[in-house]
């Protein structure tokens, strides 16, 4: 059985007419009929019922048509994979991330990645709907929290476990402590992201579990503004410990929160059934390597 024979067979199925299929394939009707005859002889069953000038698929023909479509999809996948390999520096990669994560996960990484692959177009979009956008095919990759009940088509690559800490100006009395109980946040003026932000949702969940409320926080949409307000002593904030260690701000220190210590698990998402090019695979590897370097850097700083 040859791929060309399957292509001839599929062309006939599309037209349900030998002469029109032959014209579309730029071959003769006699050659087309001969190839189908070879195919039927090999399978040992007829593929078409011929009733006068009309043809219909037999049960064997229906099975072969269904399986031929799967074969064509696999062949097309292989062609695209090889083509992608040949032009690895080209193409486009669309990534969705949670708001604020770009400051830790992507700013420095994107610069280095672009230098290595300058012809690759990378789009990084901050969104609270990372999972949904990867699921519907809007994004090639997503960096977000681990979903509770992911769809069967979604692949998950764990990245790291992230704890949150209190970020506070270094001259504040609490800055001298290594840790404070979570409920002590009630005594502080806090600067926070909006209610749609993942960090805020986690803090609100912890507050609900503890039966406490944070009174009238100052809300901002950008990390730079939030850090500026903390730096000026206007309020304290709750941010990822890894981020606070990485930026190493001179006037801002981190204090561990206890009972509970807010945290989340971060992962990479992509669709299993969607073609993943070399660029996406390399980016995942670079992201994992970058995060490991951040962890190593933070450990050395703490040491």
CSV table of C-alpha atoms in Angstrom, one decimal:
chain,number,residue,atom,x,y,z
A,1,UNK,CA,0.0,0.0,0.0
A,2,UNK,CA,1.5,3.3,-1.1
A,3,UNK,CA,0.7,6.8,0.1
A,4,UNK,CA,0.0,7.9,-3.5
A,5,UNK,CA,-2.7,5.2,-3.7
A,6,UNK,CA,-4.4,6.4,-0.6
A,7,UNK,CA,-4.3,10.0,-2.0
A,8,UNK,CA,-5.9,8.7,-5.2
A,9,UNK,CA,-8.5,6.9,-3.2
A,10,UNK,CA,-9.3,10.0,-1.0
A,11,UNK,CA,-9.6,12.1,-4.2
A,12,UNK,CA,-12.2,9.7,-5.6
A,13,UNK,CA,-14.1,9.7,-2.3
A,14,UNK,CA,-14.2,13.5,-2.4
A,15,UNK,CA,-15.7,13.6,-5.9
A,16,UNK,CA,-17.4,10.2,-6.0
A,17,UNK,CA,-16.5,10.3,-9.6
A,18,UNK,CA,-13.4,8.7,-11.3
A,19,UNK,CA,-13.0,11.1,-14.2
A,20,UNK,CA,-13.3,14.3,-12.1
A,21,UNK,CA,-10.9,12.9,-9.5
A,22,UNK,CA,-8.4,12.1,-12.3
A,23,UNK,CA,-8.7,15.7,-13.6
A,24,UNK,CA,-8.0,17.0,-10.1
A,25,UNK,CA,-5.0,14.8,-9.7
A,26,UNK,CA,-3.7,15.6,-13.2
A,27,UNK,CA,-3.6,11.9,-14.2
A,28,UNK,CA,-5.5,9.7,-16.5
A,29,UNK,CA,-8.7,7.8,-15.5
A,30,UNK,CA,-7.2,4.5,-16.6
A,31,UNK,CA,-4.1,5.1,-14.3
A,32,UNK,CA,-6.4,6.1,-11.4
A,33,UNK,CA,-8.6,3.0,-11.9
A,34,UNK,CA,-5.5,0.8,-12.1
A,35,UNK,CA,-4.1,2.1,-8.8
A,36,UNK,CA,-7.4,1.6,-7.1
A,37,UNK,CA,-7.5,-2.0,-8.5
A,38,UNK,CA,-4.0,-2.6,-7.0
A,39,UNK,CA,-5.3,-1.3,-3.7
A,40,UNK,CA,-8.4,-3.5,-3.7
A,41,UNK,CA,-6.3,-6.6,-4.7
A,42,UNK,CA,-3.9,-6.0,-1.8
A,43,UNK,CA,-6.8,-5.6,0.7
A,44,UNK,CA,-8.8,-8.4,-0.8
A,45,UNK,CA,-12.0,-6.5,-0.7
A,46,UNK,CA,-13.7,-3.9,-3.1
A,47,UNK,CA,-13.6,-0.3,-2.0
A,48,UNK,CA,-16.4,0.9,-4.2
A,49,UNK,CA,-19.7,-0.4,-5.3
A,50,UNK,CA,-20.2,0.5,-9.0
A,51,UNK,CA,-23.8,0.9,-10.0
A,52,UNK,CA,-23.8,2.1,-13.6
A,53,UNK,CA,-22.0,5.4,-13.7
A,54,UNK,CA,-22.5,5.9,-9.9
A,55,UNK,CA,-20.2,4.7,-7.2
A,56,UNK,CA,-20.6,4.3,-3.5
A,57,UNK,CA,-18.2,3.3,-0.7
A,58,UNK,CA,-18.3,-0.2,0.6
A,59,UNK,CA,-17.9,-0.9,4.3
A,60,UNK,CA,-14.2,-1.6,3.6
A,61,UNK,CA,-14.0,1.7,1.7
A,62,UNK,CA,-15.5,3.6,4.7
A,63,UNK,CA,-12.9,2.1,7.0
A,64,UNK,CA,-10.0,2.9,4.7
A,65,UNK,CA,-11.2,6.5,4.2
A,66,UNK,CA,-11.4,7.0,8.0
A,67,UNK,CA,-7.9,5.6,8.5
A,68,UNK,CA,-6.5,7.4,5.5
A,69,UNK,CA,-7.5,10.7,7.1
A,70,UNK,CA,-5.5,9.8,10.2
A,71,UNK,CA,-2.5,8.8,8.0
A,72,UNK,CA,-2.6,12.1,6.2
A,73,UNK,CA,-2.7,14.0,9.5
A,74,UNK,CA,0.4,12.2,10.7
A,75,UNK,CA,2.2,12.8,7.4
A,76,UNK,CA,1.3,16.5,7.6
A,77,UNK,CA,2.5,16.7,11.2
A,78,UNK,CA,5.8,15.1,10.2
A,79,UNK,CA,6.2,17.6,7.3
A,80,UNK,CA,5.5,20.6,9.5
A,81,UNK,CA,7.9,19.3,12.2
A,82,UNK,CA,10.7,18.9,9.7
A,83,UNK,CA,9.9,22.3,8.1
A,84,UNK,CA,9.9,23.8,11.6
A,85,UNK,CA,13.3,22.2,12.3
A,86,UNK,CA,14.7,23.7,9.1
A,87,UNK,CA,13.5,27.2,10.0
A,88,UNK,CA,13.8,27.1,13.8
A,89,UNK,CA,14.8,30.7,14.0
A,90,UNK,CA,11.6,31.8,12.3
A,91,UNK,CA,8.0,31.6,13.2
A,92,UNK,CA,5.9,32.9,16.1
A,93,UNK,CA,5.4,31.9,19.7
A,94,UNK,CA,2.4,33.2,21.7
A,95,UNK,CA,2.6,32.9,25.5
A,96,UNK,CA,0.1,33.7,28.2
A,97,UNK,CA,1.2,34.5,31.7
A,98,UNK,CA,-0.5,35.7,34.9
A,99,UNK,CA,-0.4,39.5,35.5
A,100,UNK,CA,2.8,40.5,37.3
A,101,UNK,CA,4.7,37.3,36.5
A,102,UNK,CA,6.6,39.0,33.6
A,103,UNK,CA,8.7,40.9,36.1
A,104,UNK,CA,10.1,37.7,37.5
A,105,UNK,CA,9.8,35.1,34.8
A,106,UNK,CA,10.2,36.8,31.5
A,107,UNK,CA,11.9,40.2,31.4
A,108,UNK,CA,15.5,39.0,31.7
A,109,UNK,CA,14.8,35.7,30.0
A,110,UNK,CA,13.2,37.3,26.9
A,111,UNK,CA,16.2,39.5,26.3
A,112,UNK,CA,18.6,36.5,26.3
A,113,UNK,CA,16.2,34.4,24.2
A,114,UNK,CA,15.8,37.1,21.6
A,115,UNK,CA,19.5,37.5,21.3
A,116,UNK,CA,19.9,33.8,20.6
A,117,UNK,CA,16.9,33.6,18.2
A,118,UNK,CA,16.4,37.1,16.8
A,119,UNK,CA,14.1,36.0,13.9
A,120,UNK,CA,11.6,34.4,16.3
A,121,UNK,CA,8.6,36.5,17.1
A,122,UNK,CA,7.5,36.1,20.7
A,123,UNK,CA,4.3,37.5,22.1
A,124,UNK,CA,3.9,37.5,25.9
A,125,UNK,CA,0.4,38.5,27.1
A,126,UNK,CA,-0.6,39.0,30.8
A,127,UNK,CA,-4.0,37.6,31.4
A,128,UNK,CA,-6.0,36.1,34.2
A,129,UNK,CA,-7.4,33.5,31.7
A,130,UNK,CA,-4.2,31.7,30.9
A,131,UNK,CA,-5.7,28.2,31.2
A,132,UNK,CA,-8.8,29.0,29.1
A,133,UNK,CA,-6.7,30.7,26.3
A,134,UNK,CA,-4.3,27.7,26.1
A,135,UNK,CA,-7.3,25.3,26.0
A,136,UNK,CA,-9.1,27.2,23.2
A,137,UNK,CA,-5.8,27.5,21.2
A,138,UNK,CA,-5.3,31.3,21.5
A,139,UNK,CA,-1.9,30.7,23.2
A,140,UNK,CA,0.8,28.2,22.4
A,141,UNK,CA,2.0,28.1,26.0
A,142,UNK,CA,0.7,29.2,29.3
A,143,UNK,CA,2.5,29.9,32.6
A,144,UNK,CA,0.0,29.8,35.4
A,145,UNK,CA,-1.1,28.0,38.6
A,146,UNK,CA,-1.7,24.3,38.3
A,147,UNK,CA,-5.4,23.8,37.4
A,148,UNK,CA,-7.5,21.6,39.7
A,149,UNK,CA,-9.3,19.6,37.0
A,150,UNK,CA,-7.5,20.1,33.7
A,151,UNK,CA,-9.0,19.0,30.4
A,152,UNK,CA,-7.6,15.7,29.0
A,153,UNK,CA,-6.0,17.7,26.1
A,154,UNK,CA,-3.9,19.8,28.4
A,155,UNK,CA,-0.3,18.8,29.3
A,156,UNK,CA,1.2,20.2,32.5
A,157,UNK,CA,4.9,20.7,33.3
A,158,UNK,CA,5.5,21.7,36.9
A,159,UNK,CA,7.9,24.7,37.3
A,160,UNK,CA,8.1,25.5,41.0
A,161,UNK,CA,6.3,25.9,44.3
A,162,UNK,CA,5.9,29.6,45.2
A,163,UNK,CA,5.4,31.0,48.7
A,164,UNK,CA,4.3,34.6,49.4
A,165,UNK,CA,5.8,36.9,52.0
A,166,UNK,CA,5.2,40.3,53.5
A,167,UNK,CA,7.1,43.0,51.7
A,168,UNK,CA,7.7,46.0,54.0
A,169,UNK,CA,10.0,49.0,54.2
A,170,UNK,CA,13.2,48.2,56.0
A,171,UNK,CA,12.7,50.9,58.8
A,172,UNK,CA,9.3,49.5,59.8
A,173,UNK,CA,9.3,47.7,63.2
A,174,UNK,CA,8.1,44.5,61.7
A,175,UNK,CA,11.0,44.5,59.3
A,176,UNK,CA,13.3,43.3,62.2
A,177,UNK,CA,11.2,40.1,62.5
A,178,UNK,CA,11.9,36.9,60.6
A,179,UNK,CA,8.2,35.9,60.6
A,180,UNK,CA,4.8,37.1,61.7
A,181,UNK,CA,1.4,35.4,62.1
A,182,UNK,CA,-0.9,35.9,59.0
A,183,UNK,CA,-3.6,37.5,61.1
A,184,UNK,CA,-1.2,40.4,62.0
A,185,UNK,CA,-1.8,41.7,58.4
A,186,UNK,CA,-5.0,43.2,59.9
A,187,UNK,CA,-2.9,45.8,61.6
A,188,UNK,CA,-1.1,47.0,58.5
A,189,UNK,CA,-2.0,49.3,55.6
A,190,UNK,CA,-1.6,47.1,52.6
A,191,UNK,CA,-0.9,47.8,48.9
A,192,UNK,CA,-2.4,45.1,46.7
A,193,UNK,CA,-3.2,44.2,43.1
A,194,UNK,CA,-6.8,44.2,42.0
A,195,UNK,CA,-9.3,41.6,43.0
A,196,UNK,CA,-8.9,39.7,39.6
A,197,UNK,CA,-5.2,39.1,40.3
A,198,UNK,CA,-4.1,35.6,41.4
A,199,UNK,CA,-2.1,36.8,44.4
A,200,UNK,CA,-5.1,38.8,45.7
A,201,UNK,CA,-7.4,35.8,45.3
A,202,UNK,CA,-5.0,33.6,47.3
A,203,UNK,CA,-4.7,36.3,50.1
A,204,UNK,CA,-8.5,36.7,50.2
A,205,UNK,CA,-8.9,32.9,50.4
A,206,UNK,CA,-6.5,32.8,53.4
A,207,UNK,CA,-8.3,35.7,55.0
A,208,UNK,CA,-11.6,33.8,54.6
A,209,UNK,CA,-10.2,30.7,56.2
A,210,UNK,CA,-8.8,32.7,59.1
A,211,UNK,CA,-12.1,34.7,59.5
A,212,UNK,CA,-10.3,38.0,59.1
A,213,UNK,CA,-10.5,40.9,56.7
A,214,UNK,CA,-7.9,43.4,55.2
A,215,UNK,CA,-9.2,46.9,55.7
A,216,UNK,CA,-9.3,49.3,52.7
A,217,UNK,CA,-6.1,48.3,50.9
A,218,UNK,CA,-4.5,50.6,48.3
A,219,UNK,CA,-5.0,48.9,44.9
A,220,UNK,CA,-2.7,49.2,41.9
A,221,UNK,CA,-2.4,47.3,38.6
A,222,UNK,CA,1.4,47.4,38.2
A,223,UNK,CA,4.3,45.8,40.2
A,224,UNK,CA,6.5,48.9,39.8
A,225,UNK,CA,3.8,51.2,41.4
A,226,UNK,CA,3.3,48.7,44.2
A,227,UNK,CA,7.0,48.5,45.0
A,228,UNK,CA,7.3,52.3,44.9
A,229,UNK,CA,4.5,52.6,47.4
A,230,UNK,CA,6.1,50.1,49.7
A,231,UNK,CA,9.5,51.8,49.3
A,232,UNK,CA,7.9,55.1,50.3
A,233,UNK,CA,6.5,53.5,53.4
A,234,UNK,CA,2.9,54.2,52.3
A,235,UNK,CA,1.9,50.5,52.8
A,236,UNK,CA,3.2,47.0,53.0
A,237,UNK,CA,2.4,44.3,50.4
A,238,UNK,CA,2.3,40.5,49.9
A,239,UNK,CA,4.5,39.2,47.0
A,240,UNK,CA,6.2,36.1,45.9
A,241,UNK,CA,9.3,35.3,48.0
A,242,UNK,CA,11.3,34.4,44.9
A,243,UNK,CA,10.5,37.8,43.3
A,244,UNK,CA,11.5,39.7,46.5
A,245,UNK,CA,14.8,37.8,46.7
A,246,UNK,CA,15.4,38.3,43.0
A,247,UNK,CA,14.9,42.1,42.9
A,248,UNK,CA,16.8,42.6,46.1
A,249,UNK,CA,15.4,46.1,46.8
A,250,UNK,CA,17.6,48.1,49.1
A,251,UNK,CA,14.7,49.6,51.2
A,252,UNK,CA,12.3,46.6,51.1
A,253,UNK,CA,12.7,43.5,53.2
A,254,UNK,CA,10.6,40.3,53.3
A,255,UNK,CA,9.0,38.8,56.4
A,256,UNK,CA,7.6,35.3,56.3
A,257,UNK,CA,3.9,34.8,57.0
A,258,UNK,CA,2.9,31.9,59.2
A,259,UNK,CA,-0.3,30.0,59.8
A,260,UNK,CA,-0.9,30.0,56.9
A,261,UNK,CA,2.0,30.7,54.6
A,262,UNK,CA,0.2,31.6,51.3
A,263,UNK,CA,1.5,29.7,48.4
A,264,UNK,CA,0.8,28.3,44.9
A,265,UNK,CA,2.2,25.9,42.4
A,266,UNK,CA,3.3,27.3,39.0
A,267,UNK,CA,3.4,25.3,35.8
A,268,UNK,CA,3.6,25.4,32.0
A,269,UNK,CA,0.5,24.4,30.0
A,270,UNK,CA,0.1,23.4,26.4
A,271,UNK,CA,-2.2,21.3,24.3
A,272,UNK,CA,-1.1,17.8,23.7
A,273,UNK,CA,-2.9,17.6,20.4
A,274,UNK,CA,-1.5,20.8,19.0
A,275,UNK,CA,1.8,20.8,17.1
A,276,UNK,CA,4.6,22.1,19.2
A,277,UNK,CA,7.5,23.6,17.3
A,278,UNK,CA,11.1,23.6,18.2
A,279,UNK,CA,10.9,27.2,19.4
A,280,UNK,CA,8.3,26.3,22.0
A,281,UNK,CA,10.3,23.3,23.2
A,282,UNK,CA,13.5,25.4,23.5
A,283,UNK,CA,11.6,28.2,25.3
A,284,UNK,CA,10.3,25.7,27.9
A,285,UNK,CA,13.9,24.4,28.4
A,286,UNK,CA,15.2,28.0,28.7
A,287,UNK,CA,12.5,29.0,31.2
A,288,UNK,CA,13.3,25.9,33.4
A,289,UNK,CA,17.0,26.7,33.2
A,290,UNK,CA,16.4,30.4,34.0
A,291,UNK,CA,14.2,29.6,37.0
A,292,UNK,CA,16.9,27.3,38.3
A,293,UNK,CA,19.5,30.0,38.0
A,294,UNK,CA,17.1,32.4,39.9
A,295,UNK,CA,16.8,29.8,42.7
A,296,UNK,CA,20.6,29.3,42.8
A,297,UNK,CA,21.1,33.1,42.9
A,298,UNK,CA,18.6,33.5,45.7
A,299,UNK,CA,20.2,30.6,47.7
A,300,UNK,CA,23.7,32.2,47.3
A,301,UNK,CA,22.3,35.5,48.4
A,302,UNK,CA,20.7,34.0,51.5
A,303,UNK,CA,23.9,32.0,52.2
